[in-house]
PDB file of C-alpha atoms in Angstrom:
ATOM      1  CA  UNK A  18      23.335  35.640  81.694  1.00 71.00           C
ATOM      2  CA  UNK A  19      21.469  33.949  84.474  1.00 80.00           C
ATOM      3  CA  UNK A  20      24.119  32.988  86.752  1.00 78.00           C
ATOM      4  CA  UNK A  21      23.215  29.141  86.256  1.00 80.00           C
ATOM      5  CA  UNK A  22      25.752  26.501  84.751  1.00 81.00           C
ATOM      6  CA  UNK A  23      25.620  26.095  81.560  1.00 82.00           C
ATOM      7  CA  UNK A  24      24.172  21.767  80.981  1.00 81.00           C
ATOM      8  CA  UNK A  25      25.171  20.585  78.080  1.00 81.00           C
ATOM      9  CA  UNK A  26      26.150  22.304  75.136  1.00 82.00           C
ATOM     10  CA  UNK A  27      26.278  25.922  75.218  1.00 84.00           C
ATOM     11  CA  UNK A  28      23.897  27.671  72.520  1.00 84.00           C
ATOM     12  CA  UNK A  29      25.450  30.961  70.991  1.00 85.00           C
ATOM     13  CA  UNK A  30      23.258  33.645  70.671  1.00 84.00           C
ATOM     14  CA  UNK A  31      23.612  37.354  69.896  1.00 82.00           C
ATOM     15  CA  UNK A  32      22.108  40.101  72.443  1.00 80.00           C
ATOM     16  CA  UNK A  33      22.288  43.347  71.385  1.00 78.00           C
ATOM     17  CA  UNK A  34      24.967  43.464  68.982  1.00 76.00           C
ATOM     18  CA  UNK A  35      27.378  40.724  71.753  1.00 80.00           C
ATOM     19  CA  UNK A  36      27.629  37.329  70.898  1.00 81.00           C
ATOM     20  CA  UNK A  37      27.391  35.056  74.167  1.00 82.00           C
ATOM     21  CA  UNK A  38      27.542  31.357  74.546  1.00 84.00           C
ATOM     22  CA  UNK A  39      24.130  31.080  77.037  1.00 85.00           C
ATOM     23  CA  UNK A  40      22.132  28.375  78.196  1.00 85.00           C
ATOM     24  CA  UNK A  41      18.885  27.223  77.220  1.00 81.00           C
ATOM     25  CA  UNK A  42      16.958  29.274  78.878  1.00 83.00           C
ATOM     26  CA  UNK A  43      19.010  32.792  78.269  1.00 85.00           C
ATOM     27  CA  UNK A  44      18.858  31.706  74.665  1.00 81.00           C
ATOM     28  CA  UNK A  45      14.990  33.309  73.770  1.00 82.00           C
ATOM     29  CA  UNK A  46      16.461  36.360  75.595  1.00 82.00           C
ATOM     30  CA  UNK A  47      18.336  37.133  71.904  1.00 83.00           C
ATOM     31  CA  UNK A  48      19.007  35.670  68.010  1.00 83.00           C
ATOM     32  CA  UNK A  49      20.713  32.609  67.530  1.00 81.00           C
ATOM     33  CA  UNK A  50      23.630  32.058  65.668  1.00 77.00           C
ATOM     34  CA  UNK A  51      24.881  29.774  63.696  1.00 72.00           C
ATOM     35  CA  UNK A  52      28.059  27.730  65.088  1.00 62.00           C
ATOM     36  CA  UNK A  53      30.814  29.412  62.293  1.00 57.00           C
ATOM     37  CA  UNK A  54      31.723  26.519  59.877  1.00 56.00           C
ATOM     38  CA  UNK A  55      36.000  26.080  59.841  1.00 56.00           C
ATOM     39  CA  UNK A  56      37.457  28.053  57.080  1.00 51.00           C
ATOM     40  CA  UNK A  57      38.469  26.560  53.724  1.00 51.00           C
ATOM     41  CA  UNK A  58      42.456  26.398  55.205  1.00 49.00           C
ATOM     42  CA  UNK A  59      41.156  24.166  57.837  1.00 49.00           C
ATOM     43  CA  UNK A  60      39.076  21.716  56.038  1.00 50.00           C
ATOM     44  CA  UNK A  61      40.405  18.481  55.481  1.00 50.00           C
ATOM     45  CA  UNK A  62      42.641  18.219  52.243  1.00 50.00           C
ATOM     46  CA  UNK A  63      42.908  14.447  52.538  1.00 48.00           C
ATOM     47  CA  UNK A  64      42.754  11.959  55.826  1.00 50.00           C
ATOM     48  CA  UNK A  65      45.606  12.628  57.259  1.00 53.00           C
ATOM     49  CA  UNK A  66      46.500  15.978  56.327  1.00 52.00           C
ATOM     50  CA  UNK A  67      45.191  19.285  57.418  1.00 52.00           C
ATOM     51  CA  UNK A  68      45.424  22.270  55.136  1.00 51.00           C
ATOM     52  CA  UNK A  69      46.757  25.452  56.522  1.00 51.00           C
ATOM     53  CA  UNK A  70      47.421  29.274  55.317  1.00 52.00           C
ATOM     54  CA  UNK A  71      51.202  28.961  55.564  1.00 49.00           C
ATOM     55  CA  UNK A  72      53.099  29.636  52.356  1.00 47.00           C
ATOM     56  CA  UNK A  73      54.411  26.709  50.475  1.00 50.00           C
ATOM     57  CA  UNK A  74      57.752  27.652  51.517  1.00 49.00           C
ATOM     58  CA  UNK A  75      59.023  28.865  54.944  1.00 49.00           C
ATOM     59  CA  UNK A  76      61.911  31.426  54.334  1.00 46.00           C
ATOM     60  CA  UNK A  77      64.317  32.463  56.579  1.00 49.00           C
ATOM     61  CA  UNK A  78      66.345  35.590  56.697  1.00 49.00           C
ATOM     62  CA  UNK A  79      69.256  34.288  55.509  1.00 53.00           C
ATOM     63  CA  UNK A  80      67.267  32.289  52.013  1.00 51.00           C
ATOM     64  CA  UNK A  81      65.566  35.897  51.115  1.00 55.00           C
ATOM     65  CA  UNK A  82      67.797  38.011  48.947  1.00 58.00           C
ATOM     66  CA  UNK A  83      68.024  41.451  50.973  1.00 77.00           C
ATOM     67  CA  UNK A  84      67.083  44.620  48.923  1.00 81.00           C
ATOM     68  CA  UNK A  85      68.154  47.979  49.987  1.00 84.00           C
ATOM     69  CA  UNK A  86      68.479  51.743  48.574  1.00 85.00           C
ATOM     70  CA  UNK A  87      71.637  52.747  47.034  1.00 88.00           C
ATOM     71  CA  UNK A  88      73.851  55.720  49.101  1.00 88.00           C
ATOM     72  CA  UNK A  89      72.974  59.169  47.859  1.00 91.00           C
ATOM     73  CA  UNK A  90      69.669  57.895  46.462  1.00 92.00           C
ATOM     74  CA  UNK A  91      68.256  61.931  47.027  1.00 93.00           C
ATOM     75  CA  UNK A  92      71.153  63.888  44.612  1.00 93.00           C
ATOM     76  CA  UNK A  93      70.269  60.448  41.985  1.00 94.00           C
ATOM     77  CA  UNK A  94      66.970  61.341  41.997  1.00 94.00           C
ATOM     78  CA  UNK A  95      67.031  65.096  42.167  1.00 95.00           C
ATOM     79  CA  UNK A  96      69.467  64.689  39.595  1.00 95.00           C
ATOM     80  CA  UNK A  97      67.696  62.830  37.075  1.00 94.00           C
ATOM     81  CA  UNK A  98      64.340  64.393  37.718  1.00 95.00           C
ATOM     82  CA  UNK A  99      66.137  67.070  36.560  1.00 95.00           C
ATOM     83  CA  UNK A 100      67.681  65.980  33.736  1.00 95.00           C
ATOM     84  CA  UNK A 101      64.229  65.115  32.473  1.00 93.00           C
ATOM     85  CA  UNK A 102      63.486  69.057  33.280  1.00 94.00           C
ATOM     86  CA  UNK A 103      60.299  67.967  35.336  1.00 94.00           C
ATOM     87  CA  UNK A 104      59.541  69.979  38.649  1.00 94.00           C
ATOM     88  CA  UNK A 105      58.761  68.144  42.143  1.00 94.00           C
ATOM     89  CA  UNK A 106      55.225  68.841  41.521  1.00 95.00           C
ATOM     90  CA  UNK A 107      55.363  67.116  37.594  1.00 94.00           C
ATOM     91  CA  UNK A 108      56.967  64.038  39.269  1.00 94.00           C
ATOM     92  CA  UNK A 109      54.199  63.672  42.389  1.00 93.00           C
ATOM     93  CA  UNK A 110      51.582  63.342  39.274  1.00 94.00           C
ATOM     94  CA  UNK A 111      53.344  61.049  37.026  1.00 93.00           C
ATOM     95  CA  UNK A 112      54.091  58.913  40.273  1.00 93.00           C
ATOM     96  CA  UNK A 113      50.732  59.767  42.096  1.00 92.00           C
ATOM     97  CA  UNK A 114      52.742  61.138  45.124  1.00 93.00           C
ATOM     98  CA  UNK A 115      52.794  64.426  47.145  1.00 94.00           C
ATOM     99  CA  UNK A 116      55.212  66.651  46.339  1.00 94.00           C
ATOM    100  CA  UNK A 117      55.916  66.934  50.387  1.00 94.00           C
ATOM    101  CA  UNK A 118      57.286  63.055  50.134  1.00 93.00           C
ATOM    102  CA  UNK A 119      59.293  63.943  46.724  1.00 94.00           C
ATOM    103  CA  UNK A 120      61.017  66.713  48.704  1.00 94.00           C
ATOM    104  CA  UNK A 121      61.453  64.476  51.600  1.00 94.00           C
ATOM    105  CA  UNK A 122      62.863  61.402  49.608  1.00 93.00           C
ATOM    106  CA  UNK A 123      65.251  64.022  47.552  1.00 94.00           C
ATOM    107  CA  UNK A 124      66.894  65.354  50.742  1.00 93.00           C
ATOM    108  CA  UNK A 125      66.846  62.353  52.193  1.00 91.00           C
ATOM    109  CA  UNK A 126      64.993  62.952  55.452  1.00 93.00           C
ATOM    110  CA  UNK A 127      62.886  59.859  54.374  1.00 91.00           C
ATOM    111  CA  UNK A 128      63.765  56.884  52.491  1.00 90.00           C
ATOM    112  CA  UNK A 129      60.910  55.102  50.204  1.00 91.00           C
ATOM    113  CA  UNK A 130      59.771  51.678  50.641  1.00 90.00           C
ATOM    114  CA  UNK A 131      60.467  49.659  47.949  1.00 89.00           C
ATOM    115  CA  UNK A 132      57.419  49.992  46.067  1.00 91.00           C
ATOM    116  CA  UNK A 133      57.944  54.163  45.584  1.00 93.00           C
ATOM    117  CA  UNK A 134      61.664  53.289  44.819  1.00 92.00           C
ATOM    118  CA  UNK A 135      60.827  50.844  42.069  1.00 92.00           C
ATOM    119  CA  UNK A 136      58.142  53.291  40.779  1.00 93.00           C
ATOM    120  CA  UNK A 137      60.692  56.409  40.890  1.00 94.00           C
ATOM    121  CA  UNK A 138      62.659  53.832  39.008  1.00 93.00           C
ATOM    122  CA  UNK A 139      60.343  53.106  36.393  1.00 94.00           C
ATOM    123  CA  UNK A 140      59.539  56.508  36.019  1.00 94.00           C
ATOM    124  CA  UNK A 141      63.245  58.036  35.822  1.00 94.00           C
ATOM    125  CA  UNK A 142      64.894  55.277  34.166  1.00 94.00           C
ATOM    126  CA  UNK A 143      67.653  55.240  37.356  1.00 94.00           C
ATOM    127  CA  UNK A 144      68.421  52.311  39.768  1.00 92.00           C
ATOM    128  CA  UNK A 145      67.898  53.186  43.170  1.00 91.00           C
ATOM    129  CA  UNK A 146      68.040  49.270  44.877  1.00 89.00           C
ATOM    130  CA  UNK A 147      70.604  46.760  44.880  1.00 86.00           C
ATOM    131  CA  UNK A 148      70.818  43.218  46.357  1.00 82.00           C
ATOM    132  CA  UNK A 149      72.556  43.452  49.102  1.00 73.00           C
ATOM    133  CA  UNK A 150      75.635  40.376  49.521  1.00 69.00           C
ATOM    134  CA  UNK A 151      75.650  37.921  52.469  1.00 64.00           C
ATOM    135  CA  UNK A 152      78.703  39.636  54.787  1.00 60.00           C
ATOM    136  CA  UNK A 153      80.569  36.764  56.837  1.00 60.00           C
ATOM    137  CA  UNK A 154      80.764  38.303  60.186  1.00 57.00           C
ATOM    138  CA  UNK A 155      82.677  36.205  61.440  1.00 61.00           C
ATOM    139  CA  UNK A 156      85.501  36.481  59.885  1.00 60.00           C
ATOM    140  CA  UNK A 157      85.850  40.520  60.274  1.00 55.00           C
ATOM    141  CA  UNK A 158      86.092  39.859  63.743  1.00 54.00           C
ATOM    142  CA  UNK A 159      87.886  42.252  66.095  1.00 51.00           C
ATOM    143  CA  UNK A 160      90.081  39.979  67.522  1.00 51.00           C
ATOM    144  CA  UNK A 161      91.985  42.058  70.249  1.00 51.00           C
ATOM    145  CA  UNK A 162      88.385  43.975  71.161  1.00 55.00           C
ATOM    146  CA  UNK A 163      86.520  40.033  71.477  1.00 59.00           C
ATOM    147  CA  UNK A 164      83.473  40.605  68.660  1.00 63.00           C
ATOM    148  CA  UNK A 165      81.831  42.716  66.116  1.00 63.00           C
ATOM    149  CA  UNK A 166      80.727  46.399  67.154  1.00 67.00           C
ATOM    150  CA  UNK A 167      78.461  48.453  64.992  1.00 67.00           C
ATOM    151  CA  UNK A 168      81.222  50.162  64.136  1.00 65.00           C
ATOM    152  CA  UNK A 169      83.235  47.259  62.565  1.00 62.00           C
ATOM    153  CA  UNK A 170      80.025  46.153  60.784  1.00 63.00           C
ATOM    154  CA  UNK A 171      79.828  49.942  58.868  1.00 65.00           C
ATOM    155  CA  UNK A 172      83.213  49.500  58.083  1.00 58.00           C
ATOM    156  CA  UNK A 173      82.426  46.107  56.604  1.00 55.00           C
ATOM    157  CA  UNK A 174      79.972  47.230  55.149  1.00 53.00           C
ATOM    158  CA  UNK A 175      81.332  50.391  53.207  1.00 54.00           C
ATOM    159  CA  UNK A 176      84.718  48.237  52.172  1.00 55.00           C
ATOM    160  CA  UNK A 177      82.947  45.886  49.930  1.00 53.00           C
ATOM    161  CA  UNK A 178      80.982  48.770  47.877  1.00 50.00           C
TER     162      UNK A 178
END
């Protein structure tokens, strides 16, 4: 605050509402703080070792098993919403949605995360995700083009449904 370098150890203080690392004589200017003490993930577990926050496990993309909707999850739903003769409106309540999402999801102009799709399972007794399979790109290669396009990878894609 004073322009002069800091001697020694910086003392942290807090000046209206900003903490600052200040010198001595700054310090009486505001309150000072205690220096934070590390967090339980940083404390030693043993000697040698450190703890951390990272999971037990590191996952890659290719460990996790990938979940997606099934096609034509709107006309499923619409369709067994219906068969249970409940309205859009009935459904929002029993799944404590709006009815503008219901709508949405039905027609498809939005697709629901998987925690709305397992609870529109639950609640219509339907199944609306499916593990999706590991696809070997590399052998669908288009040889004579020299690699994959998007294009090859829908048609991959749709050929082993």
């Amino acid at each position: 605050m004073c322009g002069k370098p800091i001697e020694g150890k910086p003392i942290r203080v807090k000046i209206d509402g900003a903490a600052m690392d200040v010198c001595k004589d700054c310090s009486k200017f505001g309150k000072i703080q205690k220096v934070p003490r590390p967090s339980q993930y940083m404390q030693k577990k043993d000697k040698n070792k450190k703890r951390t926050n990272k999971p037990a496990r590191n996952y890659s993309k290719n460990d996790e098993p990938a979940e997606e909707l099934v096609e034509n999850y709107g006309s499923i739903i619409r369709n067994a919403r219906e068969s249970k003769k409940l309205s859009r409106e009935q459904l929002g309540e029993k799944i404590f949605e709006k009815v503008s999402v219901i709508s949405k999801i039905e027609t498809e102009k939005m697709d629901p995360d998987l925690k709305l799709a397992r609870k529109l399972e639950k609640t219509l007794n339907i199944k609306l995700i499916e593990k999706s399979e590991k696809i070997d790109l590399e052998s669908y290669q288009n040889i004579s083009r020299g690699g994959n396009t998007i294009g090859s990878v829908v048609k991959i894609k749709k050929s082993k449904k």
